[in-house]
Every structure is written in structure tokens, then in C-alpha cells.
Short mmCIF file of C-alpha atoms in Angstrom, two decimals:
data_model
loop_
_atom_site.label_atom_id
_atom_site.label_comp_id
_atom_site.label_asym_id
_atom_site.label_seq_id
_atom_site.Cartn_x
_atom_site.Cartn_y
_atom_site.Cartn_z
CA MET A 1 10.34 -142.63 -7.06
CA GLN A 2 8.84 -138.91 -8.16
CA THR A 3 6.54 -137.00 -6.21
CA GLN A 4 4.15 -136.04 -8.47
CA THR A 5 2.71 -132.35 -7.59
CA HIS A 6 -1.06 -131.96 -8.23
CA LYS A 7 -3.00 -128.66 -8.99
CA LYS A 8 -6.03 -127.98 -7.62
CA PRO A 9 -8.54 -128.04 -9.58
CA GLY A 10 -10.46 -124.96 -11.05
CA ALA A 11 -7.65 -122.41 -9.85
CA PRO A 12 -5.78 -121.15 -12.33
CA ARG A 13 -2.22 -119.87 -13.01
CA PRO A 14 -1.09 -116.00 -12.64
CA ASP A 15 0.10 -115.78 -15.84
CA SER A 16 -3.13 -117.08 -16.80
CA TRP A 17 -4.62 -114.27 -15.20
CA ILE A 18 -2.54 -111.84 -16.98
CA ARG A 19 -3.74 -113.30 -20.04
CA LEU A 20 -7.08 -113.33 -19.07
CA ILE A 21 -7.48 -109.04 -18.54
CA TRP A 22 -5.48 -108.83 -21.66
CA ASN A 23 -8.20 -111.11 -23.66
CA ARG A 24 -11.08 -109.44 -21.88
CA LEU A 25 -9.18 -106.03 -22.55
CA ARG A 26 -8.74 -106.97 -26.12
CA GLN A 27 -12.41 -107.13 -26.92
CA HIS A 28 -13.74 -103.44 -27.51
CA LEU A 29 -10.61 -102.08 -26.74
CA PHE A 30 -11.49 -98.37 -28.04
CA VAL A 31 -14.80 -98.34 -26.49
CA LYS A 32 -13.21 -98.67 -23.09
CA LEU A 33 -10.79 -95.95 -23.57
CA PHE A 34 -13.15 -93.58 -24.41
CA ALA A 35 -14.87 -94.63 -21.30
CA VAL A 36 -11.58 -94.11 -19.30
CA LEU A 37 -10.94 -90.61 -20.55
CA LEU A 38 -14.89 -89.74 -19.99
CA ALA A 39 -14.67 -90.50 -16.57
CA VAL A 40 -11.47 -87.99 -16.03
CA PHE A 41 -13.05 -85.40 -17.86
CA PHE A 42 -16.45 -85.70 -15.64
CA TRP A 43 -13.76 -85.69 -12.62
CA MET A 44 -12.24 -82.26 -14.04
CA VAL A 45 -15.68 -80.76 -14.21
CA VAL A 46 -16.56 -81.81 -10.69
CA ILE A 47 -13.42 -80.26 -9.54
CA ALA A 48 -13.60 -77.02 -11.59
CA SER A 49 -17.42 -76.47 -10.44
CA ASP A 50 -17.06 -76.86 -7.00
CA PRO A 51 -16.33 -72.85 -5.84
CA THR A 52 -15.27 -74.16 -2.12
CA LEU A 53 -12.12 -75.41 -3.91
CA THR A 54 -10.11 -72.24 -4.68
CA ARG A 55 -6.21 -71.19 -4.46
CA GLU A 56 -4.21 -68.10 -4.08
CA LYS A 57 -3.02 -65.99 -6.45
CA VAL A 58 -0.43 -63.11 -6.22
CA PHE A 59 -0.74 -60.24 -9.08
CA SER A 60 0.98 -57.02 -9.74
CA ALA A 61 -1.97 -54.70 -10.67
CA THR A 62 -1.94 -51.08 -12.07
CA VAL A 63 -4.42 -49.72 -9.76
CA SER A 64 -7.12 -46.95 -11.40
CA VAL A 65 -8.50 -44.44 -9.76
CA THR A 66 -11.85 -43.36 -9.94
CA GLY A 67 -14.51 -40.77 -7.86
CA ALA A 68 -12.38 -37.63 -8.88
CA ASP A 69 -15.40 -36.17 -10.02
CA THR A 70 -17.78 -37.46 -7.01
CA LEU A 71 -14.89 -35.74 -4.76
CA ARG A 72 -15.00 -32.21 -6.11
CA SER A 73 -18.89 -32.53 -6.37
CA ARG A 74 -18.39 -32.93 -2.19
CA GLY A 75 -16.16 -29.60 -2.46
CA TYR A 76 -12.54 -31.49 -2.27
CA ILE A 77 -9.42 -32.22 -4.51
CA VAL A 78 -6.59 -34.28 -4.26
CA MET A 79 -3.48 -32.22 -4.73
CA ASP A 80 -1.00 -35.07 -5.30
CA ASP A 81 -0.72 -36.43 -8.93
CA LEU A 82 -2.41 -39.61 -9.43
CA THR A 83 -2.25 -39.72 -13.22
CA SER A 84 0.77 -39.33 -14.49
CA GLU A 85 2.58 -42.55 -13.49
CA PRO A 86 0.81 -45.99 -12.81
CA ILE A 87 0.13 -46.75 -9.67
CA LEU A 88 1.31 -50.51 -8.89
CA VAL A 89 0.57 -52.66 -5.91
CA GLU A 90 0.73 -56.64 -5.27
CA MET A 91 -2.65 -58.09 -5.12
CA THR A 92 -3.46 -61.60 -3.24
CA ALA A 93 -6.79 -63.05 -4.61
CA GLN A 94 -8.42 -66.54 -3.77
CA VAL A 95 -9.18 -67.98 -7.23
CA SER A 96 -11.62 -71.11 -7.65
CA GLN A 97 -9.62 -73.87 -9.06
CA GLY A 98 -11.54 -73.85 -13.02
CA ASN A 99 -10.91 -70.18 -12.95
CA TYR A 100 -7.01 -70.25 -11.90
CA ASP A 101 -5.63 -69.99 -15.38
CA LYS A 102 -8.15 -67.45 -16.46
CA ALA A 103 -7.50 -64.63 -13.75
CA THR A 104 -5.84 -61.90 -14.13
CA ALA A 105 -5.41 -58.65 -12.37
CA VAL A 106 -8.14 -57.04 -14.72
CA SER A 107 -10.39 -59.25 -13.96
CA PHE A 108 -11.09 -57.65 -10.10
CA SER A 109 -10.68 -54.20 -11.39
CA PRO A 110 -8.24 -52.93 -8.62
CA ARG A 111 -8.86 -49.29 -7.73
CA LEU A 112 -8.22 -46.44 -5.62
CA ASP A 113 -11.40 -44.72 -4.86
CA LEU A 114 -11.34 -41.47 -3.50
CA THR A 115 -14.65 -41.45 -2.87
CA GLN A 116 -13.63 -42.42 0.98
CA ILE A 117 -12.24 -38.87 1.74
CA THR A 118 -14.45 -37.06 3.81
CA GLY A 119 -11.85 -34.33 4.70
CA GLU A 120 -9.27 -31.68 4.28
CA GLY A 121 -5.47 -32.88 4.85
CA GLU A 122 -3.41 -35.99 4.76
CA GLN A 123 -6.26 -38.39 4.08
CA GLU A 124 -5.43 -42.42 3.68
CA VAL A 125 -7.26 -44.08 0.92
CA PHE A 126 -7.71 -47.70 0.71
CA PHE A 127 -7.16 -49.96 -2.39
CA THR A 128 -10.65 -51.67 -3.11
CA SER A 129 -11.60 -53.96 -5.91
CA ALA A 130 -14.97 -54.68 -7.53
CA TYR A 131 -16.72 -58.31 -7.41
CA SER A 132 -15.23 -60.95 -9.90
CA THR A 133 -16.70 -64.41 -10.48
CA TYR A 134 -13.21 -65.77 -10.80
CA GLY A 135 -12.77 -65.32 -7.10
CA GLU A 136 -12.06 -63.07 -3.74
CA VAL A 137 -9.24 -60.33 -3.77
CA THR A 138 -7.99 -61.10 -0.13
CA GLY A 139 -5.39 -58.05 0.30
CA PHE A 140 -2.94 -55.33 -1.03
CA GLU A 141 0.66 -54.73 -0.59
CA PRO A 142 0.52 -51.70 -0.04
CA ALA A 143 -2.82 -51.50 1.49
CA SER A 144 -3.51 -47.91 1.33
CA MET A 145 -1.93 -44.51 0.16
CA LYS A 146 -1.81 -41.07 1.50
CA VAL A 147 -2.95 -38.14 -0.05
CA MET A 148 -3.27 -34.01 0.07
CA VAL A 149 -6.52 -32.83 0.35
CA GLU A 150 -7.70 -28.92 -0.11
CA ARG A 151 -11.20 -27.68 -0.50
CA TYR A 152 -12.20 -27.37 -4.19
CA ILE A 153 -13.80 -24.19 -5.32
CA THR A 154 -15.09 -22.08 -8.04
CA ARG A 155 -14.27 -18.16 -9.00
CA SER A 156 -16.52 -17.04 -11.42
CA ARG A 157 -16.53 -13.80 -13.62
CA VAL A 158 -12.80 -13.52 -13.86
CA PRO A 159 -11.90 -11.32 -16.72
CA VAL A 160 -10.09 -12.17 -19.88
CA VAL A 161 -7.49 -9.27 -20.57
CA VAL A 162 -6.00 -8.93 -24.19
CA ARG A 163 -2.61 -8.29 -23.63
CA LYS A 164 -0.69 -6.79 -26.44
CA THR A 165 3.30 -8.00 -27.03
CA GLY A 166 5.81 -7.10 -29.99
CA GLN A 167 5.73 -4.32 -32.47
CA ALA A 168 3.13 -3.49 -35.09
CA SER A 169 4.42 -2.65 -38.42
CA GLU A 170 4.79 0.94 -39.38
CA GLY A 171 1.98 2.25 -40.98
CA LEU A 172 -0.64 -0.18 -39.46
CA TRP A 173 -3.68 0.65 -37.06
CA TYR A 174 -5.56 -1.67 -35.40
CA SER A 175 -8.70 -1.44 -33.51
CA THR A 176 -8.96 -2.38 -29.40
CA PRO A 177 -9.02 -6.18 -29.63
CA THR A 178 -11.97 -8.18 -28.41
CA SER A 179 -11.74 -11.55 -26.34
CA ASP A 180 -14.41 -14.37 -26.74
CA PRO A 181 -15.28 -15.36 -24.24
CA SER A 182 -14.63 -12.23 -22.03
CA MET A 183 -15.26 -13.94 -18.98
CA VAL A 184 -14.46 -17.52 -17.38
CA THR A 185 -14.88 -19.62 -14.78
CA VAL A 186 -11.58 -20.98 -12.56
CA SER A 187 -12.24 -24.22 -10.35
CA GLY A 188 -9.84 -25.97 -7.99
CA PRO A 189 -7.65 -26.49 -5.33
CA ALA A 190 -8.13 -23.14 -3.06
CA SER A 191 -4.86 -22.13 -2.49
CA LEU A 192 -4.59 -21.80 -6.24
CA VAL A 193 -7.87 -20.51 -7.06
CA ASP A 194 -7.30 -17.70 -4.50
CA GLN A 195 -4.79 -16.43 -6.02
CA VAL A 196 -5.97 -15.64 -9.60
CA ARG A 197 -7.02 -12.38 -10.61
CA ARG A 198 -7.23 -12.19 -14.51
CA ALA A 199 -7.11 -14.67 -17.39
CA VAL A 200 -4.48 -13.58 -20.21
CA VAL A 201 -4.00 -14.26 -23.85
CA GLU A 202 -1.35 -12.62 -25.52
CA LEU A 203 -1.86 -10.86 -29.20
CA PRO A 204 1.89 -10.66 -31.03
CA LEU A 205 1.12 -7.24 -33.05
CA GLU A 206 3.89 -8.41 -35.26
CA SER A 207 1.58 -11.17 -36.70
CA LEU A 208 -0.78 -8.06 -37.67
CA SER A 209 -1.57 -7.15 -41.27
CA THR A 210 -3.67 -4.82 -43.73
CA ASP A 211 -3.83 -8.11 -45.88
CA ILE A 212 -6.62 -9.45 -43.43
CA GLU A 213 -8.69 -6.46 -42.38
CA SER A 214 -10.58 -8.59 -40.02
CA ALA A 215 -8.13 -10.54 -37.81
CA SER A 216 -8.86 -13.26 -35.70
CA PHE A 217 -6.42 -15.36 -33.42
CA THR A 218 -7.08 -17.91 -30.92
CA LEU A 219 -4.55 -17.91 -28.21
CA PRO A 220 -3.89 -19.66 -25.11
CA ILE A 221 -5.49 -18.53 -21.33
CA LYS A 222 -3.20 -17.77 -19.13
CA LEU A 223 -4.15 -17.39 -15.45
CA GLU A 224 -2.05 -14.84 -13.62
CA THR A 225 -2.14 -13.20 -9.93
CA ALA A 226 -2.38 -9.60 -9.24
CA ASP A 227 1.45 -9.16 -9.72
CA GLY A 228 1.51 -10.76 -12.85
CA THR A 229 2.41 -14.39 -11.66
CA GLN A 230 1.32 -17.50 -13.80
CA VAL A 231 -0.63 -19.60 -11.92
CA ASP A 232 -0.40 -22.70 -13.53
CA SER A 233 -1.20 -26.14 -12.43
CA SER A 234 -3.37 -29.27 -13.99
CA LEU A 235 -5.46 -29.16 -10.84
CA ILE A 236 -7.41 -26.15 -12.52
CA THR A 237 -9.74 -26.18 -15.03
CA ILE A 238 -11.10 -22.97 -16.77
CA THR A 239 -14.73 -23.15 -18.26
CA SER A 240 -17.14 -20.85 -20.32
CA GLU A 241 -20.54 -21.42 -20.49
CA SER A 242 -19.96 -25.02 -18.71
CA VAL A 243 -17.43 -25.96 -21.12
CA SER A 244 -14.09 -26.70 -20.34
CA VAL A 245 -11.87 -24.07 -22.38
CA ASN A 246 -8.05 -23.56 -22.78
CA SER A 247 -7.88 -20.95 -25.29
CA ALA A 248 -9.91 -17.60 -26.29
CA ARG A 249 -10.99 -16.38 -29.53
CA VAL A 250 -9.17 -12.74 -30.31
CA ASP A 251 -10.68 -10.27 -32.72
CA CYS A 252 -9.15 -6.70 -34.65
CA ASP A 253 -9.36 -4.53 -37.32
CA VAL A 254 -6.74 -3.53 -39.03
CA LEU A 255 -6.36 -1.13 -41.47
CA PRO A 256 -4.15 1.22 -43.32
CA THR A 257 -2.71 4.60 -41.73
CA ARG A 258 -1.93 8.10 -43.27
CA GLU A 259 -0.65 11.17 -41.95
CA VAL A 260 -2.01 14.41 -43.28
CA SER A 261 -2.01 18.32 -42.12
CA VAL A 262 -4.36 20.23 -40.70
CA ASP A 263 -5.04 22.95 -43.30
CA MET A 264 -4.16 26.38 -41.89
CA ALA A 265 -5.06 28.33 -45.14
CA SER A 266 -8.74 28.73 -43.77
CA ALA A 267 -8.29 28.46 -40.29
CA ILE A 268 -9.47 31.57 -39.66
CA THR A 269 -11.77 34.44 -41.05
CA GLY A 270 -12.30 38.40 -40.41
CA THR A 271 -10.30 40.97 -39.83
CA PRO A 272 -8.98 42.46 -36.45
CA ALA A 273 -9.27 46.25 -34.84
CA HIS A 274 -8.17 49.06 -36.30
CA GLY A 275 -4.61 49.48 -35.56
CA TYR A 276 -4.13 45.29 -34.92
CA ILE A 277 -2.77 42.17 -37.48
CA VAL A 278 -2.95 38.59 -37.03
CA GLY A 279 0.57 37.80 -35.88
CA GLY A 280 0.65 34.08 -36.57
CA VAL A 281 -1.70 31.11 -36.24
CA SER A 282 -0.76 27.93 -34.72
CA ILE A 283 -2.57 24.37 -34.37
CA SER A 284 -1.97 21.76 -32.24
CA PRO A 285 -1.85 18.99 -33.49
CA SER A 286 -1.04 20.54 -37.01
CA LEU A 287 -1.14 16.41 -38.01
CA VAL A 288 -3.52 14.20 -37.33
CA THR A 289 -3.50 10.00 -38.24
CA VAL A 290 -6.14 8.72 -40.12
CA ALA A 291 -7.30 4.85 -40.71
CA ASP A 292 -9.44 3.59 -43.23
CA SER A 293 -9.52 1.60 -46.34
CA ALA A 294 -6.60 2.27 -49.08
CA GLU A 295 -9.73 3.68 -51.18
CA THR A 296 -10.25 6.21 -48.92
CA LEU A 297 -6.73 7.32 -47.83
CA ASP A 298 -5.63 7.68 -51.31
CA TYR A 299 -7.81 10.80 -51.87
CA LEU A 300 -7.00 12.27 -48.73
CA GLU A 301 -4.61 15.35 -48.48
CA ALA A 302 -5.54 17.56 -45.73
CA ILE A 303 -8.19 17.73 -43.13
CA PHE A 304 -10.12 20.98 -42.44
CA LEU A 305 -11.39 22.54 -39.48
CA GLN A 306 -15.13 22.41 -39.11
CA ASN A 307 -15.57 26.25 -38.96
CA ALA A 308 -13.04 29.06 -39.41
CA VAL A 309 -12.06 31.21 -36.23
CA ASN A 310 -13.56 34.39 -36.61
CA VAL A 311 -11.03 37.17 -35.66
CA ASP A 312 -13.50 40.21 -36.53
CA ASN A 313 -12.41 43.52 -34.40
CA ALA A 314 -9.87 41.31 -32.26
CA THR A 315 -7.40 43.35 -29.80
CA GLU A 316 -6.10 39.92 -28.14
CA SER A 317 -4.83 36.85 -28.63
CA ILE A 318 -7.89 33.95 -29.64
CA LEU A 319 -7.06 30.29 -27.89
CA VAL A 320 -10.14 27.94 -29.05
CA THR A 321 -10.84 24.43 -29.91
CA VAL A 322 -12.41 23.61 -33.03
CA PRO A 323 -13.66 20.30 -34.57
CA LEU A 324 -11.93 18.65 -37.56
CA GLN A 325 -14.43 18.26 -40.34
CA GLY A 326 -15.17 14.68 -41.09
CA ALA A 327 -13.13 13.24 -38.64
CA SER A 328 -15.82 10.80 -37.12
CA SER A 329 -16.24 9.68 -40.70
CA TYR A 330 -13.30 7.81 -41.00
CA VAL A 331 -12.53 4.63 -39.11
CA TYR A 332 -10.29 5.90 -36.99
CA CYS A 333 -8.86 9.62 -36.54
CA SER A 334 -6.26 10.25 -33.72
CA ALA A 335 -7.38 13.77 -32.90
CA LYS A 336 -11.20 14.43 -33.47
CA GLU A 337 -10.67 18.25 -32.60
CA VAL A 338 -7.62 20.99 -32.50
CA SER A 339 -6.71 23.95 -30.51
CA VAL A 340 -6.01 26.91 -32.39
CA ASN A 341 -3.97 29.92 -31.32
CA VAL A 342 -4.43 33.01 -33.45
CA ASN A 343 -1.90 35.59 -32.12
CA ILE A 344 -3.64 38.67 -32.35
CA ILE A 345 -0.71 41.81 -31.69
CA PRO A 346 -0.64 45.79 -32.58
CA ALA A 347 -0.03 46.67 -35.98
CA THR A 348 3.22 48.04 -36.98
CA HIS A 349 2.87 51.82 -38.51
CA THR A 350 5.62 53.50 -40.28
CA HIS A 351 6.11 56.74 -41.66
CA THR A 352 9.06 58.83 -42.97
CA TYR A 353 9.71 62.16 -42.12
CA THR A 354 11.84 64.73 -44.13
CA TYR A 355 13.62 68.04 -43.97
CA LEU A 356 14.25 67.16 -39.92
CA PRO A 357 16.50 69.62 -38.22
CA VAL A 358 19.80 67.95 -36.82
CA LEU A 359 20.86 69.76 -33.39
CA VAL A 360 24.07 69.39 -31.00
CA GLU A 361 23.19 68.63 -27.69
CA ASN A 362 25.01 69.24 -24.01
CA LEU A 363 28.05 70.76 -25.99
CA ALA A 364 30.43 71.89 -23.26
CA PRO A 365 30.86 75.73 -22.33
CA GLY A 366 33.53 77.46 -24.23
CA LEU A 367 32.85 75.47 -27.45
CA THR A 368 31.30 75.86 -30.70
CA ALA A 369 29.74 73.00 -33.22
CA ARG A 370 29.29 72.27 -36.92
CA LEU A 371 28.08 69.67 -38.38
CA SER A 372 28.33 68.17 -41.59
CA ARG A 373 24.93 67.87 -42.15
CA THR A 374 22.12 69.77 -40.31
CA VAL A 375 18.78 68.58 -42.14
CA LEU A 376 17.79 64.57 -42.73
CA SER A 377 15.32 62.79 -43.24
CA ALA A 378 14.05 59.90 -41.28
CA VAL A 379 11.68 56.80 -40.84
CA ILE A 380 9.69 56.33 -37.80
CA SER A 381 7.66 52.79 -37.18
CA GLY A 382 6.42 51.34 -34.47
CA ALA A 383 2.72 50.71 -32.87
CA TYR A 384 -0.05 51.62 -34.85
CA GLN A 385 -1.48 53.70 -32.18
CA ASP A 386 2.02 55.42 -31.06
CA VAL A 387 2.78 56.27 -34.56
CA GLU A 388 -0.24 56.68 -36.36
CA GLY A 389 -0.65 60.51 -35.27
CA LEU A 390 2.66 61.45 -34.74
CA GLU A 391 3.89 65.05 -36.17
CA ALA A 392 7.04 65.94 -37.47
CA SER A 393 7.83 68.62 -34.63
CA SER A 394 7.66 65.47 -31.94
CA VAL A 395 10.96 63.98 -34.11
CA HIS A 396 14.40 65.61 -33.18
CA LEU A 397 17.45 64.77 -34.26
CA TYR A 398 20.52 65.33 -32.55
CA VAL A 399 24.33 64.03 -31.79
CA ASN A 400 25.07 64.05 -28.33
CA ALA A 401 28.64 65.93 -27.71
CA GLU A 402 28.75 65.16 -23.63
CA GLY A 403 32.02 65.13 -22.77
CA LEU A 404 33.71 65.82 -25.88
CA GLU A 405 36.74 67.93 -26.56
CA GLU A 406 37.85 70.35 -29.43
CA GLY A 407 38.01 67.74 -32.41
CA VAL A 408 36.22 66.13 -35.19
CA TYR A 409 34.22 63.50 -34.67
CA ASN A 410 32.10 61.06 -36.54
CA ALA A 411 28.86 61.15 -34.53
CA PRO A 412 26.17 58.77 -34.74
CA VAL A 413 22.98 60.73 -35.63
CA GLN A 414 20.02 60.17 -32.57
CA CYS A 415 16.28 60.45 -32.39
CA ARG A 416 14.03 61.15 -29.55
CA VAL A 417 10.23 61.30 -29.78
CA ASP A 418 8.03 62.79 -27.65
CA GLY A 419 5.07 60.73 -26.00
CA THR A 420 6.55 57.44 -26.25
CA GLU A 421 9.71 55.35 -26.26
CA THR A 422 8.56 52.42 -28.19
CA TYR A 423 9.47 52.94 -31.66
CA ASP A 424 12.14 51.83 -34.22
CA PHE A 425 14.31 54.95 -35.68
CA THR A 426 16.13 54.62 -39.20
CA PRO A 427 17.95 58.22 -40.33
CA GLN A 428 19.12 58.86 -43.73
CA GLN A 429 22.67 58.42 -42.57
CA PRO A 430 23.62 56.81 -39.70
CA THR A 431 26.38 59.39 -38.51
CA VAL A 432 27.08 63.00 -39.60
CA THR A 433 30.78 64.48 -39.27
CA LEU A 434 31.01 66.73 -35.62
CA THR A 435 33.56 69.24 -35.14
CA ILE A 436 34.03 71.05 -31.96
CA THR A 437 36.27 74.01 -32.16
CA ALA A 438 36.97 77.11 -28.88
CA GLU A 439 35.08 80.14 -28.60
CA THR A 440 37.31 83.45 -29.96
CA ALA A 441 37.40 86.50 -28.79
CA ALA A 442 35.37 87.78 -31.78
CA ASP A 443 32.57 85.15 -30.99
CA ASP A 444 32.53 86.56 -27.31
CA GLU A 445 32.20 90.18 -28.88
#
């Protein structure tokens, strides 16, 4: 006998539940899926908009340096180089859940704010960040860095010196170079600025040419100490009238030159006193260099004295300074005046005397002398005052027989002038034949 199992009325079978759910889902399927997705979306919006839900995020950040200008206005400057290489730190931030993927290091503007510094020497400066809607920075690694700080000072009216280098072309003249600006202001660390004594621009003379009469150059400025050592640092700023500068304009005029002689023919006027003559004239310098336009130099052959030196009745040499005529009319003249030396000397007077007797002097006793010529002419010359009034009776021609024995001699003719020892003597012939013999008994009788 089989036992029959009776199901409780109204109780669905398990497979009927599955079938029932599937049948329900099949009705308006896309609407129901959309509702699920919409629910998920709203759930995500709620999570993202809740600022209390944050996550920690670590960034490798490049730090910007700020506050340098403000620090300088307070009288301080950082000596370390904070700009040539990036400053890197590890930055940790609590980022809101909704902005986690969008947040970057730039979002928090990490920086090294130098306005934290309040004194000199080694100072510790902490890294900071700006406010961000993405979250809050909780730490830096490292948290700070140490820098050296000095006083920031300013030195005004530092002269700009134009230093000439190289060699200018021959035959070229240039005016004294001028710089613009002629003075600058130097600011920077006290240890460097205290050393600065001048600003220098170097003008290469080989770059000058008469092709450009008004030359202008833009040249870099260098700072130097008193002994010429260059002071070079990026921490130093050079300004002129509050404008930062690193160069100066150098101007100079460039012209051709010509060397001309000072005219000597018109250097003197007048006649020296009686018995004196002009022995010579010298001018120093005798050559001058003139710079002007090529057209002007083409017509310039010589330069003249403004006034001739008057030697009327002069008995002594004259040394005077005389201006050069028109020297100031040229752009450049190496001399505006010259020294003129006029040598005044006694005049030489020459006189010829004829039929002057020739005598034998200093003949030893017991000897007799005979000359081949007993009368000669002679020319006497000397200072005018010594020779001008000389009479023939004052001129004595002779041969000297001192120490001579018997014999025949070619004896030189000598001269003696009464009243003077300064003269020149030229006999008609320089020597005569002198015959010396012993005296005979007949002669004694």
C-alpha cells in the first residue's frame, strides 16, 4: 500500500519562487536596472560630498621659494643658492575621498617662505603649503631646511670707470670715453657689497675706426674691489635710477690724425745787439699731432706760432713759451703752446792783416837765425768785441827757436795778439824754413 504525500495547500515549491522572481524581473527590466544604477550613483555622490571621509596621500613635491623681496626689504638676504636646482620634499596630505584622484602636489602649493627669517647667521626655515579644497597637508619630509643669512645693504654712487684695453690703430685719435650711467647703485650681501669700490666697463680700442666718428658701445659692467679683484655674484644687483642694469653705454669720438711740424722760418723777428748774432733756434715740441676731419687735415701742412719771438738788441739767449696759432680750433692738438729757445751768441769778426813781420824768439845765445820768409799775411777771427778794433801792431807773428841748435828746421808760424787770448789764427803759410848757425868771429867784431 502506497503512502501518499499531501502538500500543504498554498505553500509554493522552491523552484516556483525562482520562477516567480524571474517573472517579476522580466516585467519592466530596463526600468529596474536604471533604478539600481541610479541608486549606486547617488550613493557615490553622498560618499564624495562627505568631507569627513578622507584618505592619506603622499606626493613628491617641488618647493617654490617665496618672500625673497620682502626679506630684502627687512634688511636680510639668503646666501644659499635656492634657484639653480629644484628643492624636493615628500609631502603628506589628508585628501577628501572625492578628490583623491584629482589631487596633485601643485594643488597644495608647497613653498619655502623666507619671510619666516628674522635674523642673521644660520636660520631654519620650515616648509609650508597653501590652503586647498582637496585637503590638508599634514607633514613634510624633511620638515625644514637651514640657510645662511646676511645683512642686505645698498651702496650708492659707485663710479663707472671705462678701462681701455688693446691697442688703437695707428693714425687714429679718440676722445676720452664717457659712460652712461656714470654712477650706479650696488645692493646685496654686506660681505660682498662692502668690497665694491668701482664698476668697470672695458673698451677694446682695436674696435675703434674712423669709419664711425661717433662710436657707441654697450659693454657689460663688472664690479671690482680696490685692488682690482672682480666681485661676481648673482646675489648682487646693480641699478641706475632704480632700474636694474648689467651694462653701460660707452661713447667716444674717433678721428684721423696728422703729424705736422711747427714752422721755424717765422719763429723770430728783429736783430740782436751789435756784435751778437742768432746762433740757432729750437722749438719743443717741433712736431704736433692734430686730430680733425679728413677734409681739414688735407689742407694742413704746418702750424705756426701765434707770435714771433722778438730778438731786437738781445745779448743773451732767450727761452719763452709761445702759443700755437689756431691750435684750439682743431678737435685735438697735442700741444697748445711750444717752448722756443733762441741762442744768442757773440758775432765772429774776421780781419786779414798783410805784411806782418815774422820774428824768431827764444834763440839760444851764440846762434844766429835766418827765415825763408820774414813777412807774411794772416787772418785773425774771433768774438766781435775782441777782434773788431784790433790794430796790426797788436798782431805778432813768430817762430819759436827754444831748445834748437844749429840746423835747418821747418818751423811752424805762430801768432800772439795783444789784449786777447780768444781768437782763431790762419797764417799765409803754416811753416817757414828756419836756419840756425853759430856766430863767427867776424860777426863778433
